[in-house]
CSV table of C-alpha atoms and ligand atoms in Angstrom, one decimal:
chain,number,residue,atom,x,y,z
A,1,MET,CA,17.4,-10.1,42.6
A,2,LYS,CA,16.9,-10.4,38.9
A,3,LEU,CA,14.2,-13.0,38.1
A,4,ILE,CA,15.4,-15.4,35.4
A,5,LYS,CA,13.0,-15.8,32.6
A,6,ALA,CA,12.4,-18.5,30.0
A,7,VAL,CA,14.7,-18.2,27.0
A,8,ARG,CA,13.3,-16.2,24.0
A,9,GLY,CA,11.2,-18.4,21.8
A,10,THR,CA,10.4,-21.0,24.5
A,11,LYS,CA,7.2,-21.3,26.4
A,12,ASP,CA,6.0,-23.1,29.6
A,13,ILE,CA,2.9,-25.2,29.2
A,14,PHE,CA,0.6,-25.4,32.2
A,15,GLY,CA,-3.0,-24.9,33.3
A,16,THR,CA,-5.5,-25.0,30.5
A,17,ASP,CA,-2.7,-25.2,28.0
A,18,ALA,CA,-1.5,-28.4,29.6
A,19,ASP,CA,-5.0,-29.8,29.3
A,20,LYS,CA,-5.0,-28.9,25.6
A,21,TYR,CA,-1.6,-30.3,25.1
A,22,ASN,CA,-2.5,-33.6,26.7
A,23,TYR,CA,-5.8,-33.8,24.8
A,24,ILE,CA,-4.0,-33.4,21.5
A,25,VAL,CA,-1.2,-35.8,22.2
A,26,ASN,CA,-3.6,-38.4,23.7
A,27,THR,CA,-6.1,-38.2,20.8
A,28,ALA,CA,-3.2,-38.5,18.3
A,29,GLN,CA,-1.7,-41.5,20.1
A,30,LYS,CA,-5.1,-43.3,20.2
A,31,LEU,CA,-5.7,-42.6,16.5
A,32,PHE,CA,-2.2,-43.6,15.4
A,33,GLU,CA,-2.5,-46.9,17.4
A,34,ASP,CA,-5.8,-47.6,15.7
A,35,TYR,CA,-4.0,-47.4,12.4
A,36,GLY,CA,-1.3,-49.9,13.6
A,37,TYR,CA,1.4,-47.5,14.6
A,38,THR,CA,3.7,-48.0,17.6
A,39,MET,CA,5.7,-45.4,19.5
A,40,ILE,CA,9.3,-44.5,18.9
A,41,LYS,CA,11.3,-42.2,21.2
A,42,THR,CA,14.6,-41.0,19.9
A,43,PRO,CA,17.1,-38.7,21.8
A,44,ILE,CA,16.6,-35.0,21.8
A,45,PHE,CA,20.1,-34.5,20.4
A,46,GLU,CA,22.0,-36.2,17.7
A,47,GLU,CA,25.3,-35.9,15.9
A,48,THR,CA,25.1,-32.8,13.7
A,49,ASP,CA,26.0,-34.7,10.6
A,50,LEU,CA,22.7,-36.6,10.8
A,51,PHE,CA,20.7,-33.4,10.1
A,52,LYS,CA,23.2,-31.9,7.6
A,53,ARG,CA,23.1,-35.1,5.5
A,54,GLY,CA,19.4,-35.9,6.2
A,55,ILE,CA,17.7,-32.5,5.9
A,56,GLY,CA,20.1,-31.0,3.3
A,57,GLU,CA,22.9,-28.3,3.5
A,58,GLY,CA,20.9,-25.9,1.3
A,59,THR,CA,17.9,-25.7,3.6
A,60,ASP,CA,17.1,-22.8,6.0
A,61,VAL,CA,16.9,-25.4,8.8
A,62,VAL,CA,20.4,-26.6,8.4
A,63,GLU,CA,21.9,-23.3,7.3
A,64,LYS,CA,20.4,-20.9,9.8
A,65,GLU,CA,18.3,-22.6,12.4
A,66,MET,CA,20.1,-25.4,14.1
A,67,TYR,CA,21.0,-25.3,17.8
A,68,THR,CA,24.5,-26.8,17.4
A,69,PHE,CA,27.2,-27.0,20.1
A,70,THR,CA,30.4,-28.9,20.9
A,71,ASP,CA,30.0,-31.2,23.9
A,72,ARG,CA,32.7,-31.9,26.5
A,73,GLY,CA,33.9,-34.8,24.4
A,74,ASP,CA,34.5,-32.5,21.5
A,75,ARG,CA,31.6,-33.9,19.4
A,76,SER,CA,29.4,-31.6,17.3
A,77,ILE,CA,25.9,-32.1,18.7
A,78,THR,CA,22.6,-30.6,17.4
A,79,LEU,CA,19.3,-30.4,19.2
A,80,ARG,CA,16.8,-32.1,16.8
A,81,PRO,CA,15.1,-29.6,14.5
A,82,GLU,CA,12.7,-32.3,13.4
A,83,GLY,CA,11.9,-36.0,13.9
A,84,THR,CA,12.3,-37.8,10.6
A,85,ALA,CA,16.1,-38.0,10.3
A,86,ALA,CA,16.4,-39.4,13.8
A,87,VAL,CA,13.7,-42.0,13.2
A,88,VAL,CA,15.5,-43.1,10.1
A,89,ARG,CA,18.8,-43.2,12.0
A,90,SER,CA,17.3,-45.4,14.7
A,91,TYR,CA,15.6,-47.7,12.1
A,92,LEU,CA,18.9,-48.2,10.3
A,93,GLU,CA,21.1,-48.5,13.4
A,94,ASN,CA,18.7,-51.0,15.0
A,95,LYS,CA,18.3,-52.9,11.7
A,96,ILE,CA,14.5,-52.8,12.2
A,97,TYR,CA,14.2,-53.5,8.4
A,98,ALA,CA,15.5,-57.0,9.1
A,99,GLN,CA,12.7,-57.6,11.7
A,100,GLU,CA,9.6,-56.5,9.7
A,101,ASP,CA,8.7,-55.6,6.1
A,102,MET,CA,7.1,-52.4,7.1
A,103,SER,CA,7.3,-50.3,10.2
A,104,ARG,CA,4.8,-47.7,11.4
A,105,PHE,CA,6.1,-45.3,14.1
A,106,TYR,CA,4.6,-42.3,15.8
A,107,TYR,CA,6.4,-39.8,18.1
A,108,ALA,CA,5.7,-36.7,20.1
A,109,GLY,CA,8.2,-34.3,21.6
A,110,SER,CA,10.1,-31.0,21.4
A,111,MET,CA,12.0,-29.8,18.4
A,112,PHE,CA,14.4,-26.8,18.2
A,113,ARG,CA,14.8,-24.2,15.5
A,114,TYR,CA,16.5,-20.8,15.8
A,115,GLU,CA,13.7,-18.9,14.0
A,116,ARG,CA,12.3,-15.4,14.7
A,117,PRO,CA,9.7,-16.0,17.3
A,118,GLN,CA,6.1,-14.9,16.6
A,119,ALA,CA,2.6,-16.3,17.2
A,120,GLY,CA,2.7,-19.9,16.2
A,121,ARG,CA,6.5,-19.9,15.7
A,122,GLN,CA,8.8,-20.8,18.6
A,123,ARG,CA,12.4,-21.9,19.0
A,124,GLU,CA,11.4,-24.8,21.1
A,125,PHE,CA,8.1,-26.3,19.8
A,126,ASN,CA,6.4,-29.6,19.9
A,127,GLN,CA,5.5,-32.0,17.1
A,128,ILE,CA,3.5,-35.1,16.8
A,129,GLY,CA,4.5,-37.1,13.8
A,130,VAL,CA,4.5,-40.5,12.1
A,131,GLU,CA,6.9,-42.3,9.9
A,132,VAL,CA,6.2,-45.4,7.8
A,133,LEU,CA,9.2,-47.2,6.5
A,134,GLY,CA,9.3,-50.0,3.9
A,135,GLU,CA,6.3,-49.4,1.8
A,136,SER,CA,6.2,-47.7,-1.6
A,137,SER,CA,2.4,-48.0,-2.4
A,138,PRO,CA,0.7,-44.7,-3.3
A,139,ILE,CA,-2.3,-46.0,-1.2
A,140,LEU,CA,0.0,-45.5,1.9
A,141,ASP,CA,0.5,-41.9,0.9
A,142,ALA,CA,-3.2,-41.3,0.7
A,143,GLU,CA,-3.9,-43.2,3.9
A,144,VAL,CA,-1.4,-41.2,5.9
A,145,ILE,CA,-2.7,-37.9,4.5
A,146,ALA,CA,-6.2,-39.1,5.5
A,147,MET,CA,-5.0,-40.1,8.9
A,148,GLY,CA,-3.5,-36.6,9.6
A,149,TYR,CA,-6.7,-34.9,8.3
A,150,THR,CA,-8.8,-37.2,10.5
A,151,LEU,CA,-6.8,-36.3,13.6
A,152,LEU,CA,-7.4,-32.6,13.1
A,153,GLU,CA,-11.1,-33.3,12.4
A,154,LYS,CA,-11.4,-35.4,15.5
A,155,LEU,CA,-9.9,-32.5,17.4
A,156,GLY,CA,-12.8,-30.3,16.1
A,157,ILE,CA,-10.6,-28.2,13.8
A,158,THR,CA,-12.4,-27.0,10.8
A,159,ASP,CA,-11.7,-24.8,7.7
A,160,LEU,CA,-8.6,-26.7,6.7
A,161,ALA,CA,-7.2,-27.1,3.2
A,162,VAL,CA,-5.0,-30.0,2.1
A,163,ASN,CA,-2.5,-28.9,-0.4
A,164,ILE,CA,-0.7,-31.6,-2.4
A,165,ASN,CA,2.0,-31.9,-5.0
A,166,SER,CA,4.6,-34.3,-6.4
A,167,VAL,CA,8.2,-33.2,-6.5
A,168,GLY,CA,9.3,-36.4,-8.3
A,169,GLY,CA,12.5,-38.4,-7.9
A,170,ARG,CA,16.1,-37.3,-8.4
A,171,GLU,CA,16.1,-37.4,-12.2
A,172,SER,CA,12.9,-35.6,-12.6
A,173,ARG,CA,14.1,-32.9,-10.2
A,174,LEU,CA,17.4,-32.5,-12.1
A,175,LYS,CA,15.4,-32.1,-15.3
A,176,PHE,CA,13.1,-29.6,-13.6
A,177,ARG,CA,16.1,-27.8,-12.1
A,178,GLU,CA,17.4,-27.0,-15.6
A,179,THR,CA,14.0,-25.8,-16.8
A,180,LEU,CA,13.6,-23.7,-13.6
A,181,LEU,CA,17.0,-22.2,-13.8
A,182,ASN,CA,16.4,-21.1,-17.4
A,183,PHE,CA,13.3,-19.3,-16.2
A,184,LEU,CA,15.0,-17.7,-13.2
A,185,GLU,CA,18.2,-16.6,-14.9
A,186,PRO,CA,16.8,-13.3,-16.4
A,187,MET,CA,15.4,-12.2,-13.1
A,188,ARG,CA,18.4,-13.2,-10.9
A,189,GLU,CA,19.2,-9.6,-9.9
A,190,ASP,CA,15.6,-8.9,-8.9
A,191,LEU,CA,15.4,-11.9,-6.5
A,192,CYS,CA,16.2,-11.6,-2.8
A,193,ASP,CA,19.8,-12.5,-1.6
A,194,ASP,CA,18.6,-15.8,-0.2
A,195,CYS,CA,17.0,-16.8,-3.6
A,196,ARG,CA,20.2,-15.9,-5.5
A,197,MET,CA,22.0,-18.3,-3.2
A,198,ARG,CA,19.2,-20.9,-3.6
A,199,MET,CA,19.7,-20.7,-7.3
A,200,GLU,CA,23.2,-22.0,-6.8
A,201,LYS,CA,22.4,-24.6,-4.2
A,202,ASN,CA,18.8,-25.8,-4.7
A,203,PRO,CA,16.8,-23.7,-7.1
A,204,LEU,CA,13.5,-25.5,-6.1
A,205,ARG,CA,13.8,-23.6,-2.8
A,206,VAL,CA,13.2,-20.3,-4.7
A,207,LEU,CA,9.5,-21.5,-5.2
A,208,ASP,CA,9.3,-21.8,-1.4
A,209,CYS,CA,10.5,-18.2,-0.7
A,210,LYS,CA,8.2,-16.1,1.5
A,211,ASN,CA,9.4,-12.8,0.1
A,212,GLU,CA,6.4,-11.1,-1.6
A,213,LYS,CA,8.6,-9.8,-4.5
A,214,CYS,CA,10.0,-13.2,-5.2
A,215,LYS,CA,6.6,-14.8,-5.0
A,216,ASP,CA,5.3,-12.3,-7.6
A,217,LEU,CA,8.3,-12.7,-9.9
A,218,THR,CA,8.0,-16.5,-9.8
A,219,LYS,CA,4.2,-16.7,-10.2
A,220,ASP,CA,4.5,-18.0,-13.7
A,221,ALA,CA,7.4,-20.3,-13.1
A,222,PRO,CA,7.3,-23.7,-14.8
A,223,ILE,CA,5.7,-26.4,-12.7
A,224,ILE,CA,7.4,-29.6,-11.5
A,225,THR,CA,4.6,-32.0,-12.2
A,226,GLU,CA,5.3,-31.5,-15.9
A,227,SER,CA,8.8,-32.9,-15.4
A,228,LEU,CA,7.7,-36.1,-13.8
A,229,ASN,CA,8.3,-39.5,-15.5
A,230,GLU,CA,5.4,-41.9,-16.3
A,231,GLU,CA,5.8,-43.9,-13.1
A,232,GLU,CA,5.8,-40.8,-10.9
A,233,LYS,CA,2.8,-39.4,-12.7
A,234,GLU,CA,0.9,-42.7,-12.2
A,235,HIS,CA,1.9,-42.7,-8.5
A,236,TYR,CA,0.6,-39.2,-8.1
A,237,GLU,CA,-2.7,-40.0,-9.9
A,238,THR,CA,-3.2,-43.0,-7.6
A,239,VAL,CA,-2.6,-40.9,-4.5
A,240,LYS,CA,-5.3,-38.5,-5.7
A,241,LYS,CA,-7.7,-41.4,-6.6
A,242,TYR,CA,-7.4,-42.8,-3.0
A,243,LEU,CA,-7.8,-39.4,-1.4
A,244,ASP,CA,-11.1,-39.3,-3.3
A,245,ILE,CA,-12.0,-42.8,-2.1
A,246,PHE,CA,-11.2,-41.7,1.5
A,247,GLY,CA,-13.3,-38.6,1.1
A,248,VAL,CA,-10.4,-36.1,1.7
A,249,LYS,CA,-10.7,-33.0,-0.4
A,250,TYR,CA,-7.4,-31.6,-1.6
A,251,ILE,CA,-6.0,-28.7,-3.7
A,252,GLU,CA,-3.2,-29.4,-6.1
A,253,ASP,CA,-0.4,-26.8,-5.5
A,254,PRO,CA,2.3,-27.3,-8.1
A,255,LYS,CA,4.5,-24.8,-6.3
A,256,LEU,CA,4.5,-26.7,-3.0
A,257,VAL,CA,8.1,-27.9,-2.4
A,258,ARG,CA,8.4,-28.0,1.5
A,259,GLY,CA,11.4,-26.7,3.5
A,260,LEU,CA,13.4,-29.9,3.8
A,261,ASP,CA,15.4,-31.6,1.1
A,262,TYR,CA,14.7,-35.2,1.6
A,263,TYR,CA,11.3,-35.3,-0.2
A,264,SER,CA,10.7,-37.2,-3.4
A,265,SER,CA,7.3,-37.8,-5.0
A,266,THR,CA,4.3,-36.9,-2.9
A,267,VAL,CA,4.5,-33.8,-0.6
A,268,TYR,CA,1.6,-32.1,1.2
A,269,GLU,CA,0.6,-29.6,3.8
A,270,ILE,CA,-2.6,-29.0,5.8
A,271,VAL,CA,-3.1,-25.3,6.2
A,272,THR,CA,-5.5,-22.9,7.9
A,273,ASN,CA,-6.1,-19.2,7.3
A,274,LYS,CA,-6.8,-18.7,11.1
A,275,LEU,CA,-3.1,-18.4,12.1
A,276,GLY,CA,-1.9,-15.6,10.0
A,277,SER,CA,1.5,-16.3,8.3
A,278,GLN,CA,2.1,-19.4,10.4
A,279,GLY,CA,-0.8,-21.3,8.8
A,280,THR,CA,0.8,-24.7,8.1
A,281,VAL,CA,-0.5,-27.0,10.8
A,282,LEU,CA,0.8,-30.2,9.4
A,283,GLY,CA,3.3,-31.2,6.7
A,284,GLY,CA,4.9,-34.2,5.2
A,285,GLY,CA,5.5,-36.4,2.3
A,286,ARG,CA,7.4,-39.3,0.7
A,287,TYR,CA,11.2,-39.6,1.2
A,288,ASP,CA,12.3,-42.6,-0.8
A,289,THR,CA,15.9,-41.7,-1.0
A,290,LEU,CA,16.7,-40.6,2.6
A,291,LEU,CA,17.5,-44.2,3.7
A,292,LYS,CA,19.9,-44.5,0.8
A,293,GLN,CA,21.5,-41.2,1.8
A,294,LEU,CA,21.9,-42.1,5.5
A,295,GLY,CA,22.4,-45.9,5.3
A,296,ASP,CA,22.8,-47.1,1.7
A,297,ARG,CA,19.5,-48.9,1.8
A,298,ASP,CA,16.7,-48.8,-0.9
A,299,ILE,CA,13.8,-48.5,1.5
A,300,PRO,CA,10.9,-46.2,0.7
A,301,ALA,CA,9.2,-44.1,3.4
A,302,PHE,CA,6.4,-41.6,4.1
A,303,GLY,CA,5.5,-39.4,7.0
A,304,PHE,CA,4.2,-36.2,8.5
A,305,ALA,CA,4.5,-34.0,11.5
A,306,ALA,CA,2.0,-31.5,13.0
A,307,GLY,CA,2.9,-28.6,15.2
A,308,VAL,CA,1.3,-29.1,18.6
A,309,GLU,CA,1.3,-25.4,19.5
A,310,ARG,CA,-0.4,-24.5,16.3
A,311,VAL,CA,-3.1,-27.1,16.9
A,312,MET,CA,-3.5,-25.7,20.5
A,313,MET,CA,-4.1,-22.3,19.0
A,314,LEU,CA,-6.8,-23.7,16.8
A,315,LEU,CA,-8.6,-25.7,19.5
A,316,GLY,CA,-10.2,-22.7,21.2
A,317,ASP,CA,-12.5,-24.0,24.0
A,318,ASN,CA,-13.0,-27.3,22.3
A,319,TYR,CA,-11.2,-29.7,24.7
A,320,PRO,CA,-12.1,-31.6,27.8
A,321,LYS,CA,-11.2,-29.7,31.0
A,322,ASN,CA,-9.2,-31.5,33.6
A,323,THR,CA,-11.8,-30.9,36.4
A,324,PRO,CA,-12.3,-33.0,39.5
A,325,ASP,CA,-15.1,-35.6,39.8
A,326,LEU,CA,-15.4,-34.7,43.5
A,327,TYR,CA,-14.4,-32.0,45.9
A,328,ILE,CA,-14.5,-33.0,49.6
A,329,ALA,CA,-15.6,-30.4,52.0
A,330,TRP,CA,-14.9,-31.5,55.5
A,331,LEU,CA,-16.2,-29.4,58.4
A,332,GLY,CA,-14.5,-29.5,61.8
A,333,GLU,CA,-11.3,-31.3,62.9
A,334,ALA,CA,-13.3,-34.4,64.0
A,335,THR,CA,-14.2,-35.2,60.4
A,336,ARG,CA,-10.7,-34.9,58.9
A,337,ASP,CA,-9.5,-38.5,59.2
A,338,PHE,CA,-12.8,-39.9,57.9
A,339,ALA,CA,-12.7,-37.5,55.0
A,340,PHE,CA,-9.1,-38.3,54.0
A,341,LYS,CA,-9.9,-42.0,54.1
A,342,ILE,CA,-12.8,-41.6,51.8
A,343,ALA,CA,-10.6,-39.5,49.4
A,344,GLN,CA,-8.0,-42.2,49.4
A,345,ASP,CA,-10.6,-45.0,48.7
A,346,LEU,CA,-12.2,-43.1,45.8
A,347,ARG,CA,-8.8,-42.2,44.2
A,348,VAL,CA,-7.8,-45.8,44.4
A,349,ALA,CA,-11.0,-46.6,42.6
A,350,GLY,CA,-10.1,-44.1,39.8
A,351,LEU,CA,-11.9,-41.0,40.7
A,352,LYS,CA,-10.4,-37.5,40.5
A,353,VAL,CA,-10.8,-36.2,44.0
A,354,ILE,CA,-9.6,-32.9,45.6
A,355,ILE,CA,-9.5,-32.4,49.3
A,356,ASP,CA,-8.0,-29.5,51.4
A,357,TYR,CA,-5.5,-30.1,54.2
A,358,ASN,CA,-6.8,-27.2,56.4
A,359,SER,CA,-10.1,-26.8,58.1
A,360,LYS,CA,-12.4,-24.3,56.3
A,361,GLY,CA,-16.0,-23.0,56.6
A,362,MET,CA,-18.7,-24.1,54.3
A,363,LYS,CA,-18.7,-20.9,52.3
A,364,SER,CA,-15.0,-21.1,51.5
A,365,HIS,CA,-15.3,-24.8,50.5
A,366,MET,CA,-18.0,-24.0,48.1
A,367,LYS,CA,-16.0,-21.1,46.6
A,368,LYS,CA,-13.1,-23.4,46.1
A,369,ALA,CA,-15.3,-26.2,44.5
A,370,ASP,CA,-16.8,-23.7,42.2
A,371,LYS,CA,-13.4,-22.4,41.1
A,372,LEU,CA,-12.1,-25.9,40.4
A,373,GLU,CA,-15.3,-26.6,38.5
A,374,ALA,CA,-15.9,-29.8,40.5
A,375,LYS,CA,-18.7,-32.0,39.2
A,376,ASN,CA,-19.7,-33.0,42.8
A,377,VAL,CA,-19.1,-31.9,46.3
A,378,LEU,CA,-19.0,-34.3,49.2
A,379,ILE,CA,-20.0,-32.6,52.5
A,380,ILE,CA,-18.8,-34.2,55.7
A,381,GLY,CA,-20.0,-32.6,58.8
A,382,GLU,CA,-19.9,-33.8,62.5
A,383,ASP,CA,-23.6,-34.7,62.4
A,384,GLU,CA,-23.1,-36.9,59.3
A,385,LEU,CA,-20.0,-38.4,60.8
A,386,ASN,CA,-21.9,-39.5,63.9
A,387,LYS,CA,-24.6,-41.1,61.7
A,388,GLY,CA,-22.0,-42.6,59.4
A,389,THR,CA,-23.3,-40.7,56.4
A,390,VAL,CA,-22.1,-38.1,53.9
A,391,VAL,CA,-24.0,-35.5,51.8
A,392,LEU,CA,-23.3,-35.6,48.0
A,393,LYS,CA,-24.1,-32.4,46.2
A,394,ASP,CA,-24.3,-32.6,42.4
A,395,PHE,CA,-22.7,-29.3,41.5
A,396,ILE,CA,-24.0,-29.3,38.0
A,397,ASN,CA,-27.7,-30.0,38.6
A,398,ARG,CA,-27.6,-28.4,42.1
A,399,THR,CA,-29.3,-31.4,43.8
A,400,GLN,CA,-28.1,-33.2,46.9
A,401,GLU,CA,-28.7,-36.4,48.8
A,402,GLU,CA,-27.6,-38.1,52.0
A,403,LEU,CA,-25.8,-41.4,51.6
A,404,THR,CA,-24.0,-44.0,53.6
A,405,VAL,CA,-20.3,-44.5,52.6
A,406,GLU,CA,-21.2,-47.8,50.9
A,407,GLN,CA,-24.0,-46.1,48.9
A,408,LEU,CA,-21.6,-43.3,47.9
A,409,LYS,CA,-19.0,-45.7,46.6
A,410,GLU,CA,-21.6,-47.7,44.7
A,411,LYS,CA,-22.9,-44.5,43.1
A,412,LEU,CA,-19.5,-42.9,42.2
A,413,ILE,CA,-17.3,-45.9,41.4
B,501,HAM,P1,8.0,-29.3,8.9
B,501,HAM,O1,7.1,-28.8,7.9
B,501,HAM,O2,9.3,-28.6,9.0
B,501,HAM,O3,8.2,-30.8,8.7
B,501,HAM,O4,7.3,-29.2,10.4
B,501,HAM,C1,6.0,-29.8,10.6
B,501,HAM,C2,5.2,-28.9,11.4
B,501,HAM,O5,5.8,-28.4,12.6
B,501,HAM,C3,4.8,-27.5,10.7
B,501,HAM,O6,3.8,-27.7,9.8
B,501,HAM,C4,4.4,-26.7,11.9
B,501,HAM,O7,3.1,-26.9,12.3
B,501,HAM,C5,5.4,-27.1,13.0
B,501,HAM,N1,6.5,-26.2,13.1
B,501,HAM,C6,7.6,-26.2,12.4
B,501,HAM,N2,8.4,-25.2,12.8
B,501,HAM,C7,7.8,-24.6,13.9
B,501,HAM,C8,8.2,-23.5,14.8
B,501,HAM,N3,9.3,-22.9,14.7
B,501,HAM,N4,7.3,-23.2,15.8
B,501,HAM,C9,6.1,-23.9,15.9
B,501,HAM,N5,5.7,-24.9,15.1
B,501,HAM,C10,6.6,-25.3,14.1
B,501,HAM,C11,8.9,-31.7,9.4
B,501,HAM,O8,9.4,-31.4,10.5
B,501,HAM,C12,9.0,-33.1,8.8
B,501,HAM,N6,9.9,-33.9,9.7
B,501,HAM,C13,7.7,-33.7,8.7
B,501,HAM,C14,7.8,-35.1,8.1
B,501,HAM,C15,7.7,-36.3,8.7
B,501,HAM,N7,8.0,-35.4,6.8
B,501,HAM,C16,8.1,-36.7,6.6
B,501,HAM,N8,7.9,-37.2,7.8
């Protein structure tokens, strides 16, 4: 019989990867809650139009990468390729803006993009992200950038660079579009097919092209920060000032435009050189016009998302292992009931306890405890049972002591 395998571009997460995944998501959740964020969980699929209108028709995500299908009710449905558009949809639909001036949300979950799979790039991948709605202060931009950086720092990830830019509002971008098109026109024929199309739909995307020839041709392209108006320039300056105050080092990258169309003003990415071509660990920015586009509301917003699989690759061995506090080695049928009762009591008290169902010899118990990297082993033999005691072996320091059950509970709980 042919064994059915996971679909190309998807991956199971189990064993030590599951420990890493949980560590990352739990650390993020704790940090985000410390900054005043609350969780939002939106559906994994949405109406296709949400992403078309939200992310932009000219983007690779919408044009080539969406998992779109017609459901049995003849609706066009898309598996979410990212979280921002859905959070905005939920915020507008539930009129959250009427309940609070400013909302801070975090989320974690799978996203879907039909990309060419490679290390650090999957078709189903996980993101942890935040979205703040209702605040236009540049201090927020810097604070959120600092929060994302702090998360990666807390996870022990080093050698990161924070690249920032401002892509300005609609008018500045239109002005820049003209300047950029004038620059690109003479090289139109030498650009890749995608870039020629981008020139028609969204010329800024040309600056985001990964093709080496296009990169080389556009290395002296005009820069967007020169097209910003006074207010946008001041916003950008204040973001940088507060990044300095928060102690976050950054690199200004005037070519940074990001792959999604909803950004205005500040954009940024946190990158590493340890993941080859998939070096962007976290990306985000300000999207002050998306709420207008999706719900006719002038509400400013800012957010980011990090790729959990990429963070997992960077973690190395730097994560707490999910090892048991105690392994119970019971010897002989007579000790079984007593051993299971102790296991139950200790688990109820919050200890992580592993116990085997079948009788085993001492040697094979020790082998198993070793494999599980148990911190302690509790030995229950018939002699001990008769005396009402147990032997607690510290597996790390290799010491042992005989205790009554009461003494054991006092010691471990
Ligand atoms: P994004 O840059 O498209 O932004 O994705 C954010 C992160 O998700 C990337 O930096 C990367 O780590 C990870 N990622 C993206 N695609 C893949 C993939 N195919 N495989 C593995 N990891 C991937 C957004 O999604 C925006 N919604 C971020 C945002 C929130 N902007 C404002 N608020």
